[in-house]
mmCIF file of C-alpha atoms and ligand atoms in Angstrom:
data_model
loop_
_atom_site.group_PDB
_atom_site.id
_atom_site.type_symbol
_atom_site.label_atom_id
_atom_site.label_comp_id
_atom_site.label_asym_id
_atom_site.label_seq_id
_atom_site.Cartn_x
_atom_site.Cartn_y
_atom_site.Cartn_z
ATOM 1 C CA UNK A 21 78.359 125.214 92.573
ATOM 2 C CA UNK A 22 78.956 125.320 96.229
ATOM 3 C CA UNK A 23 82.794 125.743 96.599
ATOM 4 C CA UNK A 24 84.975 125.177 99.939
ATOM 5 C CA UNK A 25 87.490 127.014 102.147
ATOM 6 C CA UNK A 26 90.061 126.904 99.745
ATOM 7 C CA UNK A 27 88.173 127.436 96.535
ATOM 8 C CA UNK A 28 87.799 123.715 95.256
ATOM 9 C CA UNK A 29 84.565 122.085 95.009
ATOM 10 C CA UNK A 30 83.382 120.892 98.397
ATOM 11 C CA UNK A 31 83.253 117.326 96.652
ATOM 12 C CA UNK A 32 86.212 117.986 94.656
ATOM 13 C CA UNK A 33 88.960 116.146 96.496
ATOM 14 C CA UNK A 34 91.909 116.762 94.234
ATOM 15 C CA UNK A 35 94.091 119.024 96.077
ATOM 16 C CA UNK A 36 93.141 117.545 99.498
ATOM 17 C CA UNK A 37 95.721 117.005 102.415
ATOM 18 C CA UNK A 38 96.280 113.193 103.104
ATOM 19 C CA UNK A 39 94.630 114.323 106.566
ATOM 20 C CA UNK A 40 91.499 116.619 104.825
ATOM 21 C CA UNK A 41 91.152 112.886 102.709
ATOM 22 C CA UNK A 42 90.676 110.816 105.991
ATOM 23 C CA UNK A 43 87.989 113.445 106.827
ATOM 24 C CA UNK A 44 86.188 113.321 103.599
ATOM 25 C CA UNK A 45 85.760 109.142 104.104
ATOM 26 C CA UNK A 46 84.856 108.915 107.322
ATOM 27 C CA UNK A 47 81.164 108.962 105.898
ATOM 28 C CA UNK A 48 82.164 105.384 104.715
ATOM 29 C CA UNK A 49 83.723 103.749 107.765
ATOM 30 C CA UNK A 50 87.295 102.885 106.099
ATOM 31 C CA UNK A 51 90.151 102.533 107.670
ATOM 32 C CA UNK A 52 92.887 104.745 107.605
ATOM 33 C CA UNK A 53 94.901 103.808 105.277
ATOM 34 C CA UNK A 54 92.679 104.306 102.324
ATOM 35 C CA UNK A 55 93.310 108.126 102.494
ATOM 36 C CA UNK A 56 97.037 107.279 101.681
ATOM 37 C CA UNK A 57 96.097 104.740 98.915
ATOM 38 C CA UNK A 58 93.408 107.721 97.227
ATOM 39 C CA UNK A 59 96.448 109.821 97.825
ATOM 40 C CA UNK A 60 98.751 108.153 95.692
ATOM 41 C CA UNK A 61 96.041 107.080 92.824
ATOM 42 C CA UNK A 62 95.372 110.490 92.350
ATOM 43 C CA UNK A 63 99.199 112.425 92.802
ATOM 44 C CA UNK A 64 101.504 109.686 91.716
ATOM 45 C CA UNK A 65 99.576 107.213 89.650
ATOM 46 C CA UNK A 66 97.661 109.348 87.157
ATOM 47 C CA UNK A 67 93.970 108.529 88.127
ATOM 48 C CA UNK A 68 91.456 110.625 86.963
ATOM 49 C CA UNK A 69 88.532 108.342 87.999
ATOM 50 C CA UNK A 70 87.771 106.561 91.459
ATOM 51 C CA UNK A 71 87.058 103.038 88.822
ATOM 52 C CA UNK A 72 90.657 102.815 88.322
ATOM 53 C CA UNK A 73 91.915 102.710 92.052
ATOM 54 C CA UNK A 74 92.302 98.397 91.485
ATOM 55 C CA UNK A 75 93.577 98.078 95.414
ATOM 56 C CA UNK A 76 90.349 99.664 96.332
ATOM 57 C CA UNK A 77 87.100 97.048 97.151
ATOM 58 C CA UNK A 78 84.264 97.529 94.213
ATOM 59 C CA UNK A 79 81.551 98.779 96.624
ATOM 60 C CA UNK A 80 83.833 101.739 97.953
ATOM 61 C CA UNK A 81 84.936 102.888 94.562
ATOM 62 C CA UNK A 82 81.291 102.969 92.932
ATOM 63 C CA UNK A 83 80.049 104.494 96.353
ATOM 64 C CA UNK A 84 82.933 107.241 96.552
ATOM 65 C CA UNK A 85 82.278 108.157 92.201
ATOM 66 C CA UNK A 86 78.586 108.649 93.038
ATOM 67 C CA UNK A 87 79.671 111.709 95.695
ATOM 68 C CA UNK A 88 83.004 112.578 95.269
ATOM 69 C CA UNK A 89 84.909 113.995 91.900
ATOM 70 C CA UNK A 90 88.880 113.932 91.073
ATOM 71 C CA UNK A 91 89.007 117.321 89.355
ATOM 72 C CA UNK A 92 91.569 117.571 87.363
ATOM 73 C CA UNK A 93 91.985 120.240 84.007
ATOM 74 C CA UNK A 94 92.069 119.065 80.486
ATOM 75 C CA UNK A 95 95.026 119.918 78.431
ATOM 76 C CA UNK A 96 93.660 122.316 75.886
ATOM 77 C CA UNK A 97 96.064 123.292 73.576
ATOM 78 C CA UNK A 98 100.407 122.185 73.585
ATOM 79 C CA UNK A 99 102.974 124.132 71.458
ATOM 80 C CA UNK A 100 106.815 122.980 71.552
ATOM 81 C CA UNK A 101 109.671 124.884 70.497
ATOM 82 C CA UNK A 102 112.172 123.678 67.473
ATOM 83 C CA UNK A 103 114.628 123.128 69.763
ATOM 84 C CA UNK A 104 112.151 120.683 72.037
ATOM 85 C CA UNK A 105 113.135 122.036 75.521
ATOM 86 C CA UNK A 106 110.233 123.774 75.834
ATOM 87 C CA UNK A 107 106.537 122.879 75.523
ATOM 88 C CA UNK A 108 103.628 125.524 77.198
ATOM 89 C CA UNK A 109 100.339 123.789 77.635
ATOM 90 C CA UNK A 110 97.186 125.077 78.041
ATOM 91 C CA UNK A 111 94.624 123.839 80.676
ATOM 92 C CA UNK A 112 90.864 124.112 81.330
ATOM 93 C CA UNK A 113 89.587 123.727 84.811
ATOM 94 C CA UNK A 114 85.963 122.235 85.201
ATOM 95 C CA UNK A 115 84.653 125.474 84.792
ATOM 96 C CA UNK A 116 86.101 126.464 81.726
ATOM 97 C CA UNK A 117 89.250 129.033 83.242
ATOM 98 C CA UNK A 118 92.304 128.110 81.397
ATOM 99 C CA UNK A 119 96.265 128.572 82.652
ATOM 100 C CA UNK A 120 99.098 128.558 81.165
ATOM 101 C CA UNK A 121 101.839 125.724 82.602
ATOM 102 C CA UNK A 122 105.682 125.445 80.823
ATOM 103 C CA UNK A 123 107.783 122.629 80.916
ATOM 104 C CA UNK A 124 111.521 123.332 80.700
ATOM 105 C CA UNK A 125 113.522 121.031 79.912
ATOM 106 C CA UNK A 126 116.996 122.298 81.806
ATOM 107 C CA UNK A 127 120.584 120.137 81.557
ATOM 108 C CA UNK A 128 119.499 119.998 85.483
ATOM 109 C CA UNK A 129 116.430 117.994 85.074
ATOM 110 C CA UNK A 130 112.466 119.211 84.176
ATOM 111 C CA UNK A 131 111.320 122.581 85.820
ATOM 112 C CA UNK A 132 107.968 123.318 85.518
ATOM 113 C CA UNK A 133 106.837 127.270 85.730
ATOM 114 C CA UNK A 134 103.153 127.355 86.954
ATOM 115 C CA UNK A 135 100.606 129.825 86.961
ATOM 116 C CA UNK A 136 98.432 131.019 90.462
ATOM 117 C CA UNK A 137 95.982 132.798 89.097
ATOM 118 C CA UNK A 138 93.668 133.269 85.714
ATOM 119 C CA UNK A 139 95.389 136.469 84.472
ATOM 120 C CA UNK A 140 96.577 139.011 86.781
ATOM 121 C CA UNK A 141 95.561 142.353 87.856
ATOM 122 C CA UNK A 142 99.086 144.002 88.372
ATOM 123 C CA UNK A 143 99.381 145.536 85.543
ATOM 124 C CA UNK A 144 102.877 145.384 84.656
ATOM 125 C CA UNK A 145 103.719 146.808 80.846
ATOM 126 C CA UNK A 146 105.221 144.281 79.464
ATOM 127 C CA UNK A 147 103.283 141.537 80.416
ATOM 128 C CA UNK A 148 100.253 139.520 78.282
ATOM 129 C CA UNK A 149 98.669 137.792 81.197
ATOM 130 C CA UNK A 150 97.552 141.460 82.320
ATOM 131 C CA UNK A 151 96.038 142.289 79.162
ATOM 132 C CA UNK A 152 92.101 141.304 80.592
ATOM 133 C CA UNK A 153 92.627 141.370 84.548
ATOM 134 C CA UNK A 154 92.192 138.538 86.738
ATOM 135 C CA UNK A 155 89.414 135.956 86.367
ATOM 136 C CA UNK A 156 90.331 134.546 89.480
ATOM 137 C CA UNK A 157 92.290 132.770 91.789
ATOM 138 C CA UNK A 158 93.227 129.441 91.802
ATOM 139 C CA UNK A 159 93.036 126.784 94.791
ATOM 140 C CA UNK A 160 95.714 125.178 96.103
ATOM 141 C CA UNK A 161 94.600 121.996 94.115
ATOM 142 C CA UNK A 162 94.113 123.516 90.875
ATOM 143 C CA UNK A 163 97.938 124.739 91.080
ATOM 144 C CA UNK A 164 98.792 121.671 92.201
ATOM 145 C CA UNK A 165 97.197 120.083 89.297
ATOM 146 C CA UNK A 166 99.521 121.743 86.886
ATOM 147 C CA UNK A 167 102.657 119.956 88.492
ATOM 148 C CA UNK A 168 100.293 116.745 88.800
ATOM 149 C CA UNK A 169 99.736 116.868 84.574
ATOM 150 C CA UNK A 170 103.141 117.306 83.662
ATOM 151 C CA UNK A 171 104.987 114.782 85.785
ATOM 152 C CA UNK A 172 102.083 112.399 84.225
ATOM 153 C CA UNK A 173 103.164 113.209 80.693
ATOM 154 C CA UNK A 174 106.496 112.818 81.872
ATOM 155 C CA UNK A 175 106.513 109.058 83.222
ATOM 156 C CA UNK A 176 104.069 108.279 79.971
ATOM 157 C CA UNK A 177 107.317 109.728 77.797
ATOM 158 C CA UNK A 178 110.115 107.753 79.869
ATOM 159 C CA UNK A 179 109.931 105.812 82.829
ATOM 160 C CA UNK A 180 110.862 107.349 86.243
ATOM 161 C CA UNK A 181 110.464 111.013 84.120
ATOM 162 C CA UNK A 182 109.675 113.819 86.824
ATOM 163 C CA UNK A 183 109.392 117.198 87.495
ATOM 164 C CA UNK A 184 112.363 118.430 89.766
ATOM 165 C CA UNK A 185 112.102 121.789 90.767
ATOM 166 C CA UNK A 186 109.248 124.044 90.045
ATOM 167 C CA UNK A 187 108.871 127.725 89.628
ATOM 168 C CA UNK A 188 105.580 130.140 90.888
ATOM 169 C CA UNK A 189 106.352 132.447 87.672
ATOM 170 C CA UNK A 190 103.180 131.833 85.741
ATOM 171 C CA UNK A 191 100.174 133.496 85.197
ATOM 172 C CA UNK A 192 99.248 135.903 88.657
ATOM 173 C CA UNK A 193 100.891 137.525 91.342
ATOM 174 C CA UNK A 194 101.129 134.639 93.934
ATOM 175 C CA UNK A 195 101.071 136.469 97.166
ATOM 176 C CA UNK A 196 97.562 137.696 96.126
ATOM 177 C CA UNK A 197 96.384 134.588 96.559
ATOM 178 C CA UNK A 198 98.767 133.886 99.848
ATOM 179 C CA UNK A 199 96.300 131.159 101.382
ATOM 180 C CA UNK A 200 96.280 128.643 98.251
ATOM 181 C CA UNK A 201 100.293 129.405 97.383
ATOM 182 C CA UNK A 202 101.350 128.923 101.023
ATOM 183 C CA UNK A 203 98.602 125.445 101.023
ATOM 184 C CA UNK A 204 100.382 124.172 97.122
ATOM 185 C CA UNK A 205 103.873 124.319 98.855
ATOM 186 C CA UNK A 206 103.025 122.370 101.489
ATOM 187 C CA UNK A 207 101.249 119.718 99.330
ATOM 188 C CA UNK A 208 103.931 119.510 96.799
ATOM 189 C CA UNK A 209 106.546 118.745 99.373
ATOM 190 C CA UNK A 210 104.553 115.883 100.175
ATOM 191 C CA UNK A 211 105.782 112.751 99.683
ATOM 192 C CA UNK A 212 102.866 111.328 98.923
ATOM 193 C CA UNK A 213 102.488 113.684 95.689
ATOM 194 C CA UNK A 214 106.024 115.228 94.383
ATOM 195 C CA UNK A 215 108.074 115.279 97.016
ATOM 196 C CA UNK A 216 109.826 118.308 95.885
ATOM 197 C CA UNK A 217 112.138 119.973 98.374
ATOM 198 C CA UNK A 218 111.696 123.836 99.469
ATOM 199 C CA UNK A 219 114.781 124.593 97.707
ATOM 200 C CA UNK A 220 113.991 123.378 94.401
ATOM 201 C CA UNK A 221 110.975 125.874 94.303
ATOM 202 C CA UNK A 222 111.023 129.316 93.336
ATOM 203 C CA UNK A 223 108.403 131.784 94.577
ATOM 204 C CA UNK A 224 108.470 135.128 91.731
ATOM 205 C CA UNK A 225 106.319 138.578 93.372
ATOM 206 C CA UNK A 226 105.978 142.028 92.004
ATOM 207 C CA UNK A 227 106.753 142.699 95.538
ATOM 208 C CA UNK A 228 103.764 142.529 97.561
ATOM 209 C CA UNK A 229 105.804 143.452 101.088
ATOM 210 C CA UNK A 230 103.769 142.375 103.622
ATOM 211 C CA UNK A 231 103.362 138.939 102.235
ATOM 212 C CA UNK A 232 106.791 138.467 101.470
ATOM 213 C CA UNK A 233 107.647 139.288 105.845
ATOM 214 C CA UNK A 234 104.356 136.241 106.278
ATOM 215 C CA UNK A 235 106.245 134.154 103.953
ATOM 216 C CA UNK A 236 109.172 134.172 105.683
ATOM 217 C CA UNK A 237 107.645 133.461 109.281
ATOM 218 C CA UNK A 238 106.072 130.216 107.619
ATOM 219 C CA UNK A 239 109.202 128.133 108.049
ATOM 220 C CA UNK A 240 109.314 127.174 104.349
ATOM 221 C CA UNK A 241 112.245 128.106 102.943
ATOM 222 C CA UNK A 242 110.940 128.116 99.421
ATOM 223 C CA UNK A 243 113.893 130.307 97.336
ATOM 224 C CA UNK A 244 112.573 134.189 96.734
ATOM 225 C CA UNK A 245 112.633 135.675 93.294
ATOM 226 C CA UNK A 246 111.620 139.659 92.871
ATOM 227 C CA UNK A 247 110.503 140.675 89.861
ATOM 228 C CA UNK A 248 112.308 144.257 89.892
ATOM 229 C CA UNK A 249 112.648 145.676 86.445
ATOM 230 C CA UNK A 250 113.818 149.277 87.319
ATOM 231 C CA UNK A 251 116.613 150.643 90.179
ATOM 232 C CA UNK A 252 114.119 153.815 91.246
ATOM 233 C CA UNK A 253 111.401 154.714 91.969
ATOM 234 C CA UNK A 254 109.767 156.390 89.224
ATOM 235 C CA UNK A 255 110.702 154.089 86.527
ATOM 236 C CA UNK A 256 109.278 151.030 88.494
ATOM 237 C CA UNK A 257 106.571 152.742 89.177
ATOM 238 C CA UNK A 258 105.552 153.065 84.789
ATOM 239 C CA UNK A 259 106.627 149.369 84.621
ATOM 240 C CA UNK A 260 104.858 148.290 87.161
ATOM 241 C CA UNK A 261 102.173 149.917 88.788
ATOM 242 C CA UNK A 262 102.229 148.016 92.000
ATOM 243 C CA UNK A 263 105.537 149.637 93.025
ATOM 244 C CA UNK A 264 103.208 153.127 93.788
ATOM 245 C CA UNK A 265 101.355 150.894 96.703
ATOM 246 C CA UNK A 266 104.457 148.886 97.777
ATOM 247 C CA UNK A 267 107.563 151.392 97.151
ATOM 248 C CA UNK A 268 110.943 150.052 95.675
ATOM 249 C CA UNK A 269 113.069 150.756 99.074
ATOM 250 C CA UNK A 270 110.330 148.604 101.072
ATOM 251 C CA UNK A 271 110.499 145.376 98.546
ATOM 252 C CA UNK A 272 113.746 145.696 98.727
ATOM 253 C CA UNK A 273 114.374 145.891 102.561
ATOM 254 C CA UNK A 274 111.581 143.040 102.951
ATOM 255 C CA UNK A 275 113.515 140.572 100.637
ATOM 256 C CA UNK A 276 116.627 141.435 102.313
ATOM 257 C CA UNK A 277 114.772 140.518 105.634
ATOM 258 C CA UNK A 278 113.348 137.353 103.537
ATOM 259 C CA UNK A 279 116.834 136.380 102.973
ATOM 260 C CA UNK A 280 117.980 136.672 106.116
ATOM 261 C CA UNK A 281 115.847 134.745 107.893
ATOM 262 C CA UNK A 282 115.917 131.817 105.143
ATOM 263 C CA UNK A 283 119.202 131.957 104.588
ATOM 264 C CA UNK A 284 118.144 131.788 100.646
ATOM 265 C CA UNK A 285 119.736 133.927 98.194
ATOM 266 C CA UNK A 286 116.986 136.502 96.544
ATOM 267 C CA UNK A 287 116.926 136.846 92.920
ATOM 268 C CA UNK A 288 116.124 140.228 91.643
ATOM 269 C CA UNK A 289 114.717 139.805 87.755
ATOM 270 C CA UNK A 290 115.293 142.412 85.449
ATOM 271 C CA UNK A 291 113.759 142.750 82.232
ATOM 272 C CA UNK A 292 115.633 143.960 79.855
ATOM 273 C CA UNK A 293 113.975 146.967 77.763
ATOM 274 C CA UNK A 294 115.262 148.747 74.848
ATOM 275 C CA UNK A 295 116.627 152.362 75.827
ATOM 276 C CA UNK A 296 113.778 152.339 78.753
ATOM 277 C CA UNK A 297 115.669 150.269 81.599
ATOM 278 C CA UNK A 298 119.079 149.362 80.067
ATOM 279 C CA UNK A 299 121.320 152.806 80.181
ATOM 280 C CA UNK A 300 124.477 153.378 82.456
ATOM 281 C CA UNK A 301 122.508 155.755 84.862
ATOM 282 C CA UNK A 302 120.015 152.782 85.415
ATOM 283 C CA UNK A 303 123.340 150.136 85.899
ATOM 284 C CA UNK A 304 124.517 152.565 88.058
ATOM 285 C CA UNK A 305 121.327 152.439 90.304
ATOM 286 C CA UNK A 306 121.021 149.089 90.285
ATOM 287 C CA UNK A 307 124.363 148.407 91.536
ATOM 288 C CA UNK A 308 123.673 151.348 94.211
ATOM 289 C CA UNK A 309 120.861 149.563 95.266
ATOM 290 C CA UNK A 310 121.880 145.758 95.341
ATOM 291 C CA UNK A 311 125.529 146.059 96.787
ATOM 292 C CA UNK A 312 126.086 144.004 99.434
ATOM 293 C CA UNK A 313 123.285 142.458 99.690
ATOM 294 C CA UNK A 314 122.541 138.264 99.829
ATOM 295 C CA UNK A 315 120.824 138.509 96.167
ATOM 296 C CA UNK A 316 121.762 137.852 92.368
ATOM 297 C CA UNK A 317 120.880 139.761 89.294
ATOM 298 C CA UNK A 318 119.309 137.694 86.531
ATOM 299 C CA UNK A 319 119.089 139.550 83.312
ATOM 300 C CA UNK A 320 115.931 138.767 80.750
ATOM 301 C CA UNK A 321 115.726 140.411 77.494
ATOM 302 C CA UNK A 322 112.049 141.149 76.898
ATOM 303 C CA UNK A 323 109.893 139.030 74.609
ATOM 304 C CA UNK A 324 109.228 142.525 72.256
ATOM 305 C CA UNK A 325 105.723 143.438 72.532
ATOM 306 C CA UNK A 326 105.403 145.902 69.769
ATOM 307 C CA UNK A 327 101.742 146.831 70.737
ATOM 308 C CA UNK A 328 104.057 148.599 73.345
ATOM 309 C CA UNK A 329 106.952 150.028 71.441
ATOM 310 C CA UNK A 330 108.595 147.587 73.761
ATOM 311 C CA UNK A 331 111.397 146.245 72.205
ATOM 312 C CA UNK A 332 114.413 144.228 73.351
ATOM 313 C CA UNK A 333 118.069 145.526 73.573
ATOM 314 C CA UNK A 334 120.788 144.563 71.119
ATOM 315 C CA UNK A 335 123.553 142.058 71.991
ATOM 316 C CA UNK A 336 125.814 144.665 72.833
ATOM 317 C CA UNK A 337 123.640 146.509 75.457
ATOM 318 C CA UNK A 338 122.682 143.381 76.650
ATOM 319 C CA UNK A 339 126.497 142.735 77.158
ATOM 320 C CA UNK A 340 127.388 145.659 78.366
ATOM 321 C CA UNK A 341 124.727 145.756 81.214
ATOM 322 C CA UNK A 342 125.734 142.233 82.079
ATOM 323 C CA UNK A 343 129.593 143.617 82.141
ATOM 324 C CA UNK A 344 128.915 146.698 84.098
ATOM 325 C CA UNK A 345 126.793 144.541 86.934
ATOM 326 C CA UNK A 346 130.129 141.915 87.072
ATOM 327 C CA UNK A 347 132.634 144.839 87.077
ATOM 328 C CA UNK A 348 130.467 146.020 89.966
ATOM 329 C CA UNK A 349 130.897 142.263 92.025
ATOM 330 C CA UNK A 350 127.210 141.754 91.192
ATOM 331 C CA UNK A 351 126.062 138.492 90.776
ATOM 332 C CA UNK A 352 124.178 138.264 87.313
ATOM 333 C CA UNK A 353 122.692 135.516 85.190
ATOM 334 C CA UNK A 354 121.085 135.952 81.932
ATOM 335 C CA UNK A 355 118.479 134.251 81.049
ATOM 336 C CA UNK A 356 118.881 131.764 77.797
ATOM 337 C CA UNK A 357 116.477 132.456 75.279
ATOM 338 C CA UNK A 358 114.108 129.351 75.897
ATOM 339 C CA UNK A 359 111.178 129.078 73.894
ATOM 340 C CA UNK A 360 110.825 132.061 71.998
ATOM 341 C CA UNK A 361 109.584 130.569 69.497
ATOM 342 C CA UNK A 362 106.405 129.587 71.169
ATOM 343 C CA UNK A 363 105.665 132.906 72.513
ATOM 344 C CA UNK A 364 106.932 131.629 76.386
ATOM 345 C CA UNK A 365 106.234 135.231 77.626
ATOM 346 C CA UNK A 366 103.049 133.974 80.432
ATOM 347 C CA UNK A 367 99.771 134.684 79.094
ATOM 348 C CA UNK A 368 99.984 134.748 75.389
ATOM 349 C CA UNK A 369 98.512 131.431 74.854
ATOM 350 C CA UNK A 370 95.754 131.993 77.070
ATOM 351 C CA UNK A 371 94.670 135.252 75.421
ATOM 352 C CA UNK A 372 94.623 133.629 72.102
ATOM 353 C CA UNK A 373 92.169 130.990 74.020
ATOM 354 C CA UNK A 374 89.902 133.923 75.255
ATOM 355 C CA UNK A 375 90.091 135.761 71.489
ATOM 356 C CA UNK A 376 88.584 132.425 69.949
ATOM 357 C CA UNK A 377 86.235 131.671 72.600
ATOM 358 C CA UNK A 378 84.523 134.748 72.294
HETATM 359 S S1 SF4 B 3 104.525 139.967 85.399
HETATM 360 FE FE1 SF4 B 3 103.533 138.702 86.947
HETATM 361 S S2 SF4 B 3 102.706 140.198 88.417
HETATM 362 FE FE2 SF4 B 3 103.187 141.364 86.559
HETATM 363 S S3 SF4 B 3 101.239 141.382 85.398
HETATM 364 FE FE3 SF4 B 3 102.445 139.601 84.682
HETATM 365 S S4 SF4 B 3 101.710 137.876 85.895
HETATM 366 FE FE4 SF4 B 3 101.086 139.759 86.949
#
């Protein structure tokens, strides 16, 4: 399968620029405008086949399915929590990778959290989509796809349903795969497929620094979550091992430097971890290391993964971190427990999909 500069299928036109589109037809001598028209079938109208494109003449459809494909994933597998907020699908690209996508229903409208990569090679403890590496990276269309599948279900469930703000917390470290990211957040801004704005998108790293200084040259002011998990250096470093290549101090200053130039507020997340990460001397770091700076704190208590003696705090620690952090003129969310019930923690859906399909 020959596959293109940015990982699709050369004939695979999902995930295509409006512009890349108009290149793709020229072959058949149409004018401009079909581009736009394709554009729309295939981002805002749900079409999965070229057949179904009515505004399009007969002889151009037929002649465009004999070369071209609309490759879009298959939803797998769907779980929903009691409460309903929160559904986790899987999906299965053509060639058989599946990823993780949740839909959050928020009292501020439908957030989706999508995945960037099939699994992840950063190795952070507590985290399931680590468990078997990275497969691979996903193109710019395949991610896009995600947001593409939802905000179809969501229009099929109530009219003028949508996704409005979407969040790069899913399966992979996304500035490993900088080209496709950086391409998705373009595309999705388009108004030709979500239209989301910069600000209602959330980019999450492990802290990959000198991808978080190119990110903030590209003029997209997409907001900037860390994933930080420890206040030094050595703890970090057993949570997660990418903090020995890029050092705490350095994804800290870059962020600050990401906010800066943005203007965006960075969001540090810390996972909560029984008696590993939630003591007073690590409170006391953490305010040490934050203070001042154009960033807010937002608290998570872990998912327990007991394969790990991992295990999450009680209420009271939880409280008292959150306390201390306030005292301290911190900003500091914590997260409501969405979807526990469905395992929400990224990549526990997808290894049960590997441990059946072997
Ligand atoms: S938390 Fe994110 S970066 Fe860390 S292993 Fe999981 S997917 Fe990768």
């Amino acid at each position: 399968m020959r596959r293109g500069k940015k990982g699709n299928n050369v004939n695979d036109i999902f995930g295509m620029t409006k512009e890349e589109l108009q290149e793709s037809l020229a072959p058949y001598r149409v004018p401009g405008y079909r581009a736009g028209q394709i554009a729309e079938w295939m981002y805002q109208k749900g079409a999965k086949t070229f057949d179904s494109m009515t505004n399009l003449p007969r002889g151009l459809r037929d002649a465009l399915a004999q070369d071209l494909l609309i490759g879009r994933p298959e939803i797998r597998d769907r779980l929903d929590s009691r409460d309903g907020k929160t559904t986790k699908f899987l999906l299965e690209y053509r060639d058989g990778t599946a990823v993780e996508t949740v839909l959050m229903r928020q009292p501020y409208g439908n957030s989706i959290c999508v995945s960037t990569q099939a699994g992840c090679s950063m190795g952070c403890i507590f985290c399931a989509s680590t468990l078997h590496g990275r497969a691979r990276d996903l193109s710019q269309g395949e991610i896009l796809a995600q947001a593409v599948t939802i905000q179809d279900m969501l229009k099929e469930e109530t009219p003028g349903g949508k996704v409005d703000t979407v969040v790069l917390m899913g399966s992979g470290e996304p500035l490993m795969n900088y080209d496709a990211v950086v391409g998705f957040l373009h595309l999705v801004h388009e108004p030709y497929t979500l239209g989301l704005g910069y600000r209602n998108i959330t980019l999450s790293t492990s802290g990959i620094v000198p991808n978080i200084y190119r990110l903030a040259d590209e003029g997209i002011p997409v907001s900037l979550s860390v994933s930080l998990h420890a206040p030094e250096q050595e703890l970090r470093s057993k949570i997660m091992p990418i903090n020995r290549r890029y050092p705490l101090a350095d994804v800290v200053r870059a962020a600050g430097a990401y906010a800066d130039k943005t203007g965006r507020r960075v969001t540090y997340e810390y996972i909560l971890i029984d008696h590993l990460n939630d003591g007073a001397k690590q409170a006391e770091e953490l305010v040490h290391l934050l203070k001042g700076q154009l960033a807010s704190v937002n608290l998570i208590p872990i998912n327990p993964v007991p394969e790990r003696s991992l295990m999450r705090p009680s209420k009271s620690r939880i409280d008292w971190f959150e306390q201390f952090l306030l005292r301290h003129h911190l900003t500091v969310t914590v997260r409501r427990e969405m979807g526990t019930d469905i395992q929400a923690a990224c990549g526990q859906l997808r290894n049960k999909h590997l441990r059946e399909n072997k």
